[in-house]
PDB file of C-alpha atoms and ligand atoms in Angstrom:
ATOM      1  CA  UNK A  24      10.107 -16.130 -24.892  1.00 46.00           C
ATOM      2  CA  UNK A  25      11.394 -12.999 -23.230  1.00 50.00           C
ATOM      3  CA  UNK A  26      12.343 -10.039 -25.432  1.00 55.00           C
ATOM      4  CA  UNK A  27      13.122  -6.496 -24.512  1.00 63.00           C
ATOM      5  CA  UNK A  28      10.004  -4.378 -24.646  1.00 64.00           C
ATOM      6  CA  UNK A  29      10.051  -2.334 -27.817  1.00 70.00           C
ATOM      7  CA  UNK A  30       7.999   0.476 -26.357  1.00 90.00           C
ATOM      8  CA  UNK A  31       5.630   1.441 -23.615  1.00 94.00           C
ATOM      9  CA  UNK A  32       2.330   2.999 -24.572  1.00 96.00           C
ATOM     10  CA  UNK A  33       0.543   5.205 -22.085  1.00 97.00           C
ATOM     11  CA  UNK A  34      -2.613   3.676 -20.673  1.00 98.00           C
ATOM     12  CA  UNK A  35      -3.299   6.117 -17.826  1.00 98.00           C
ATOM     13  CA  UNK A  36      -1.494   9.464 -18.040  1.00 98.00           C
ATOM     14  CA  UNK A  37       0.176  11.093 -15.054  1.00 98.00           C
ATOM     15  CA  UNK A  38      -2.474  13.786 -14.541  1.00 98.00           C
ATOM     16  CA  UNK A  39      -5.251  11.151 -14.389  1.00 98.00           C
ATOM     17  CA  UNK A  40      -3.277   9.088 -11.878  1.00 98.00           C
ATOM     18  CA  UNK A  41      -2.674  12.090  -9.662  1.00 98.00           C
ATOM     19  CA  UNK A  42      -6.297  13.248  -9.821  1.00 98.00           C
ATOM     20  CA  UNK A  43      -7.509   9.784  -8.862  1.00 98.00           C
ATOM     21  CA  UNK A  44      -5.049   9.479  -5.968  1.00 98.00           C
ATOM     22  CA  UNK A  45      -6.309  12.796  -4.618  1.00 98.00           C
ATOM     23  CA  UNK A  46      -9.923  11.581  -4.871  1.00 98.00           C
ATOM     24  CA  UNK A  47      -9.111   8.317  -3.116  1.00 98.00           C
ATOM     25  CA  UNK A  48      -7.133  10.104  -0.407  1.00 98.00           C
ATOM     26  CA  UNK A  49     -10.084  12.395   0.285  1.00 98.00           C
ATOM     27  CA  UNK A  50     -12.511   9.467   0.405  1.00 98.00           C
ATOM     28  CA  UNK A  51     -10.246   7.523   2.765  1.00 98.00           C
ATOM     29  CA  UNK A  52      -9.852  10.606   4.992  1.00 98.00           C
ATOM     30  CA  UNK A  53     -13.655  10.856   5.244  1.00 98.00           C
ATOM     31  CA  UNK A  54     -14.159   7.144   5.833  1.00 98.00           C
ATOM     32  CA  UNK A  55     -11.590   7.076   8.641  1.00 98.00           C
ATOM     33  CA  UNK A  56     -12.520  10.417  10.216  1.00 98.00           C
ATOM     34  CA  UNK A  57     -11.642  10.409  13.923  1.00 98.00           C
ATOM     35  CA  UNK A  58      -9.545   7.265  13.573  1.00 98.00           C
ATOM     36  CA  UNK A  59      -5.897   6.456  13.156  1.00 98.00           C
ATOM     37  CA  UNK A  60      -5.039   4.548  10.005  1.00 98.00           C
ATOM     38  CA  UNK A  61      -2.342   1.922   9.661  1.00 98.00           C
ATOM     39  CA  UNK A  62      -1.222   1.668   6.038  1.00 98.00           C
ATOM     40  CA  UNK A  63       0.412  -1.638   5.152  1.00 98.00           C
ATOM     41  CA  UNK A  64       2.350  -1.567   1.902  1.00 98.00           C
ATOM     42  CA  UNK A  65       2.861  -4.766  -0.058  1.00 97.00           C
ATOM     43  CA  UNK A  66       6.426  -4.415  -1.347  1.00 97.00           C
ATOM     44  CA  UNK A  67       7.711  -3.650  -3.820  1.00 96.00           C
ATOM     45  CA  UNK A  68       4.890  -2.702  -6.152  1.00 97.00           C
ATOM     46  CA  UNK A  69       2.651  -1.040  -3.562  1.00 98.00           C
ATOM     47  CA  UNK A  70       5.294   1.455  -2.426  1.00 98.00           C
ATOM     48  CA  UNK A  71       4.635   4.119  -5.067  1.00 98.00           C
ATOM     49  CA  UNK A  72       0.865   4.004  -4.551  1.00 98.00           C
ATOM     50  CA  UNK A  73       1.099   4.091  -0.756  1.00 98.00           C
ATOM     51  CA  UNK A  74       3.410   7.088  -0.624  1.00 98.00           C
ATOM     52  CA  UNK A  75       1.569   9.078  -3.284  1.00 98.00           C
ATOM     53  CA  UNK A  76      -1.831   8.265  -1.761  1.00 98.00           C
ATOM     54  CA  UNK A  77      -0.699   9.139   1.768  1.00 98.00           C
ATOM     55  CA  UNK A  78      -0.006  12.711   0.657  1.00 98.00           C
ATOM     56  CA  UNK A  79      -3.764  13.195   0.381  1.00 98.00           C
ATOM     57  CA  UNK A  80      -4.785  11.458   3.621  1.00 98.00           C
ATOM     58  CA  UNK A  81      -5.521  13.882   6.441  1.00 98.00           C
ATOM     59  CA  UNK A  82      -6.198  11.480   9.351  1.00 98.00           C
ATOM     60  CA  UNK A  83      -3.184  10.325  11.398  1.00 98.00           C
ATOM     61  CA  UNK A  84      -1.313   7.613   9.519  1.00 98.00           C
ATOM     62  CA  UNK A  85       1.340   5.037  10.355  1.00 98.00           C
ATOM     63  CA  UNK A  86       3.133   3.045   7.685  1.00 98.00           C
ATOM     64  CA  UNK A  87       4.334  -0.514   7.757  1.00 98.00           C
ATOM     65  CA  UNK A  88       5.724  -2.734   5.031  1.00 98.00           C
ATOM     66  CA  UNK A  89       5.584  -6.368   4.127  1.00 96.00           C
ATOM     67  CA  UNK A  90       6.984  -8.411   1.305  1.00 96.00           C
ATOM     68  CA  UNK A  91       5.624 -11.690   0.086  1.00 93.00           C
ATOM     69  CA  UNK A  92       6.586 -14.017  -2.700  1.00 87.00           C
ATOM     70  CA  UNK A  93       4.472 -16.675  -4.271  1.00 74.00           C
ATOM     71  CA  UNK A  94       5.660 -20.217  -4.575  1.00 64.00           C
ATOM     72  CA  UNK A  95       5.955 -21.579  -8.074  1.00 57.00           C
ATOM     73  CA  UNK A  96       6.122 -19.805 -11.403  1.00 54.00           C
ATOM     74  CA  UNK A  97       7.562 -16.310 -11.594  1.00 52.00           C
ATOM     75  CA  UNK A  98       4.891 -14.879 -13.849  1.00 53.00           C
ATOM     76  CA  UNK A  99       1.803 -16.421 -12.268  1.00 56.00           C
ATOM     77  CA  UNK A 100       1.159 -16.245  -8.586  1.00 60.00           C
ATOM     78  CA  UNK A 101       0.327 -19.509  -6.911  1.00 56.00           C
ATOM     79  CA  UNK A 102      -2.127 -19.852  -4.076  1.00 58.00           C
ATOM     80  CA  UNK A 103       0.481 -20.055  -1.369  1.00 73.00           C
ATOM     81  CA  UNK A 104       2.517 -17.051  -0.436  1.00 83.00           C
ATOM     82  CA  UNK A 105       5.691 -16.941   1.542  1.00 88.00           C
ATOM     83  CA  UNK A 106       6.308 -14.013   3.876  1.00 92.00           C
ATOM     84  CA  UNK A 107       9.689 -12.555   2.956  1.00 94.00           C
ATOM     85  CA  UNK A 108       9.304  -9.613   5.338  1.00 96.00           C
ATOM     86  CA  UNK A 109       6.501  -9.212   7.842  1.00 96.00           C
ATOM     87  CA  UNK A 110       5.182  -5.968   9.313  1.00 97.00           C
ATOM     88  CA  UNK A 111       7.119  -4.616  12.285  1.00 97.00           C
ATOM     89  CA  UNK A 112       4.224  -3.565  14.521  1.00 96.00           C
ATOM     90  CA  UNK A 113       1.329  -5.603  15.954  1.00 96.00           C
ATOM     91  CA  UNK A 114      -1.922  -5.131  13.982  1.00 96.00           C
ATOM     92  CA  UNK A 115      -4.336  -6.070  16.770  1.00 97.00           C
ATOM     93  CA  UNK A 116      -7.122  -3.501  17.356  1.00 97.00           C
ATOM     94  CA  UNK A 117      -5.835  -1.182  14.645  1.00 98.00           C
ATOM     95  CA  UNK A 118      -7.527   0.114  11.509  1.00 98.00           C
ATOM     96  CA  UNK A 119      -5.505  -1.591   8.814  1.00 98.00           C
ATOM     97  CA  UNK A 120      -5.536  -0.694   5.124  1.00 98.00           C
ATOM     98  CA  UNK A 121      -3.517  -3.025   2.894  1.00 98.00           C
ATOM     99  CA  UNK A 122      -2.096  -1.167  -0.106  1.00 98.00           C
ATOM    100  CA  UNK A 123      -1.300  -3.126  -3.284  1.00 98.00           C
ATOM    101  CA  UNK A 124      -0.259  -2.159  -6.794  1.00 98.00           C
ATOM    102  CA  UNK A 125      -2.543  -4.470  -8.738  1.00 97.00           C
ATOM    103  CA  UNK A 126      -4.994  -7.313  -8.289  1.00 96.00           C
ATOM    104  CA  UNK A 127      -4.589  -9.914 -10.978  1.00 94.00           C
ATOM    105  CA  UNK A 128      -5.628 -13.472 -10.048  1.00 93.00           C
ATOM    106  CA  UNK A 129      -6.445 -12.235  -6.543  1.00 94.00           C
ATOM    107  CA  UNK A 130      -4.394 -15.002  -4.921  1.00 91.00           C
ATOM    108  CA  UNK A 131      -1.841 -12.772  -3.215  1.00 91.00           C
ATOM    109  CA  UNK A 132      -4.418 -10.521  -1.599  1.00 93.00           C
ATOM    110  CA  UNK A 133      -6.703 -13.351  -0.673  1.00 93.00           C
ATOM    111  CA  UNK A 134      -3.852 -14.966   1.304  1.00 92.00           C
ATOM    112  CA  UNK A 135      -2.880 -11.630   2.846  1.00 94.00           C
ATOM    113  CA  UNK A 136      -6.455 -10.858   3.820  1.00 94.00           C
ATOM    114  CA  UNK A 137      -6.730 -14.125   5.748  1.00 93.00           C
ATOM    115  CA  UNK A 138      -3.341 -13.579   7.373  1.00 93.00           C
ATOM    116  CA  UNK A 139      -4.318 -10.121   8.606  1.00 95.00           C
ATOM    117  CA  UNK A 140      -7.810 -11.155   9.713  1.00 95.00           C
ATOM    118  CA  UNK A 141      -6.219 -13.712  12.001  1.00 95.00           C
ATOM    119  CA  UNK A 142      -4.335 -10.875  13.703  1.00 96.00           C
ATOM    120  CA  UNK A 143      -7.642  -9.334  14.846  1.00 97.00           C
ATOM    121  CA  UNK A 144      -7.398  -5.762  13.585  1.00 98.00           C
ATOM    122  CA  UNK A 145     -10.162  -3.301  14.556  1.00 98.00           C
ATOM    123  CA  UNK A 146     -10.941  -3.120  10.826  1.00 98.00           C
ATOM    124  CA  UNK A 147      -9.352  -4.396   7.644  1.00 98.00           C
ATOM    125  CA  UNK A 148      -9.695  -2.903   4.173  1.00 98.00           C
ATOM    126  CA  UNK A 149      -7.865  -3.247   0.881  1.00 98.00           C
ATOM    127  CA  UNK A 150      -6.751  -0.543  -1.544  1.00 98.00           C
ATOM    128  CA  UNK A 151      -5.319  -1.274  -4.973  1.00 98.00           C
ATOM    129  CA  UNK A 152      -4.108   1.138  -7.606  1.00 98.00           C
ATOM    130  CA  UNK A 153      -5.145  -1.164 -10.442  1.00 98.00           C
ATOM    131  CA  UNK A 154      -7.600  -3.995 -10.882  1.00 97.00           C
ATOM    132  CA  UNK A 155      -7.635  -6.536 -13.718  1.00 96.00           C
ATOM    133  CA  UNK A 156     -10.994  -8.235 -13.060  1.00 95.00           C
ATOM    134  CA  UNK A 157     -10.830 -10.372 -16.224  1.00 94.00           C
ATOM    135  CA  UNK A 158      -8.026 -12.369 -14.654  1.00 90.00           C
ATOM    136  CA  UNK A 159      -9.646 -13.026 -11.296  1.00 94.00           C
ATOM    137  CA  UNK A 160      -9.458 -16.579  -9.976  1.00 93.00           C
ATOM    138  CA  UNK A 161     -10.163 -15.872  -6.307  1.00 93.00           C
ATOM    139  CA  UNK A 162     -12.652 -13.265  -5.113  1.00 93.00           C
ATOM    140  CA  UNK A 163     -11.163 -10.504  -2.961  1.00 94.00           C
ATOM    141  CA  UNK A 164     -13.180  -7.730  -1.321  1.00 93.00           C
ATOM    142  CA  UNK A 165     -11.539  -4.540  -2.627  1.00 96.00           C
ATOM    143  CA  UNK A 166     -12.574  -1.342  -0.861  1.00 98.00           C
ATOM    144  CA  UNK A 167     -10.648   1.265  -2.848  1.00 98.00           C
ATOM    145  CA  UNK A 168      -9.664   0.839  -6.501  1.00 98.00           C
ATOM    146  CA  UNK A 169      -7.735   3.426  -8.485  1.00 98.00           C
ATOM    147  CA  UNK A 170      -8.506   2.134 -11.959  1.00 98.00           C
ATOM    148  CA  UNK A 171     -10.027  -0.951 -13.514  1.00 98.00           C
ATOM    149  CA  UNK A 172      -7.959  -1.968 -16.519  1.00 97.00           C
ATOM    150  CA  UNK A 173      -8.166  -4.561 -19.308  1.00 95.00           C
ATOM    151  CA  UNK A 174      -6.019  -7.684 -19.325  1.00 94.00           C
ATOM    152  CA  UNK A 175      -2.643  -6.276 -20.384  1.00 93.00           C
ATOM    153  CA  UNK A 176       0.779  -6.301 -18.776  1.00 94.00           C
ATOM    154  CA  UNK A 177       1.337  -2.861 -17.301  1.00 96.00           C
ATOM    155  CA  UNK A 178       4.248  -0.998 -15.735  1.00 97.00           C
ATOM    156  CA  UNK A 179       4.793   2.283 -13.937  1.00 98.00           C
ATOM    157  CA  UNK A 180       3.475   3.749 -10.674  1.00 98.00           C
ATOM    158  CA  UNK A 181       5.239   0.967  -8.785  1.00 98.00           C
ATOM    159  CA  UNK A 182       4.670  -1.856 -11.259  1.00 97.00           C
ATOM    160  CA  UNK A 183       7.655  -3.466 -12.884  1.00 96.00           C
ATOM    161  CA  UNK A 184       8.787  -5.503 -15.817  1.00 94.00           C
ATOM    162  CA  UNK A 185      11.882  -7.444 -14.670  1.00 92.00           C
ATOM    163  CA  UNK A 186      12.309  -4.837 -11.870  1.00 94.00           C
ATOM    164  CA  UNK A 187      12.329  -1.911 -14.304  1.00 94.00           C
ATOM    165  CA  UNK A 188       9.934   1.002 -14.897  1.00 95.00           C
ATOM    166  CA  UNK A 189       8.548   1.227 -11.338  1.00 97.00           C
ATOM    167  CA  UNK A 190       9.342   4.948 -11.323  1.00 97.00           C
ATOM    168  CA  UNK A 191       7.284   5.909 -14.383  1.00 97.00           C
ATOM    169  CA  UNK A 192       4.682   8.462 -13.212  1.00 97.00           C
ATOM    170  CA  UNK A 193       2.037   6.984 -15.544  1.00 98.00           C
ATOM    171  CA  UNK A 194       0.666   3.505 -16.189  1.00 98.00           C
ATOM    172  CA  UNK A 195       1.887   2.059 -19.466  1.00 97.00           C
ATOM    173  CA  UNK A 196       1.416  -1.124 -21.448  1.00 96.00           C
ATOM    174  CA  UNK A 197       4.552  -2.976 -22.408  1.00 90.00           C
ATOM    175  CA  UNK A 198       4.576  -3.856 -26.081  1.00 86.00           C
ATOM    176  CA  UNK A 199       6.814  -6.453 -27.646  1.00 79.00           C
ATOM    177  CA  UNK A 200       7.590  -6.791 -31.314  1.00 73.00           C
TER     178      UNK A 200
HETATM  179  P1  LIG B   1      -2.191 -11.908  -7.998  1.00 53.64           P
HETATM  180  O1  LIG B   1      -3.371 -11.004  -7.824  1.00 53.64           O
HETATM  181  O2  LIG B   1      -1.923 -12.790  -6.810  1.00 53.64           O
HETATM  182  O3  LIG B   1      -2.275 -12.709  -9.274  1.00 53.64           O
HETATM  183  O4  LIG B   1      -0.848 -11.132  -8.148  1.00 53.64           O
HETATM  184  C1  LIG B   1      -0.735  -9.807  -8.262  1.00 53.64           C
HETATM  185  C2  LIG B   1       0.737  -9.487  -8.347  1.00 53.64           C
HETATM  186  O5  LIG B   1       1.251  -9.870  -9.635  1.00 53.64           O
HETATM  187  C3  LIG B   1       0.904  -7.990  -8.264  1.00 53.64           C
HETATM  188  O6  LIG B   1       1.129  -7.585  -6.945  1.00 53.64           O
HETATM  189  C4  LIG B   1       2.076  -7.741  -9.176  1.00 53.64           C
HETATM  190  O7  LIG B   1       3.278  -7.843  -8.449  1.00 53.64           O
HETATM  191  C5  LIG B   1       2.025  -8.841 -10.206  1.00 53.64           C
HETATM  192  N1  LIG B   1       1.361  -8.376 -11.451  1.00 53.64           N
HETATM  193  C6  LIG B   1       0.163  -8.745 -11.919  1.00 53.64           C
HETATM  194  N2  LIG B   1      -0.135  -8.132 -13.074  1.00 53.64           N
HETATM  195  C7  LIG B   1       0.910  -7.336 -13.342  1.00 53.64           C
HETATM  196  C8  LIG B   1       1.191  -6.397 -14.419  1.00 53.64           C
HETATM  197  O8  LIG B   1       0.413  -6.170 -15.359  1.00 53.64           O
HETATM  198  N3  LIG B   1       2.383  -5.739 -14.344  1.00 53.64           N
HETATM  199  C9  LIG B   1       3.274  -5.926 -13.324  1.00 53.64           C
HETATM  200  N4  LIG B   1       3.035  -6.779 -12.298  1.00 53.64           N
HETATM  201  C10 LIG B   1       1.869  -7.478 -12.310  1.00 53.64           C
HETATM  202 MG1  LIG B   2       2.872  -6.755  -6.131  1.00 53.64          MG
END
């Protein structure tokens, strides 16, 4: 099935991404005023979003990273996730914001949400750069969404196709001939 993508068409241009990240950063700074925020990046896709977003957050921030992989097929995430790398610091009594690249079926974040809830943070919220609601199989409470997009396979701003294109400063749709 797999072919090389013939081209990538721009879905969300760089200036729109940057403007939205600034807006979200300002909103998060207001919402967490007087608090310290613990950003938890879901590797690898969430890295770009977390770093770019953090530039616009003015409350004190710490950063931690985790990596999960889903059991089963490579292109669809299954319900069960395996922790490849866990966060380094305890999350108890902290204000935790999980930062993801995209919510597709919702399975990854739904598992992560439960995992973090069990660790008794002071608060737990979820931020995603992109949301594909048409594909949702499991409901996830998303607190901050960059953009809602149609059901297409996208790359850039952290998102990959076979580990490529994560560095593109815009969101593009991969097109195959
Ligand atoms: P789900 O919400 O558990 O189905 O899985 C979301 C994960 O699937 C994301 O964190 C991405 O790694 C990956 N993913 C879903 N849609 C796309 C896409 O359009 N481009 C690149 N990765 C995607
Ligand atoms: Mg991901």
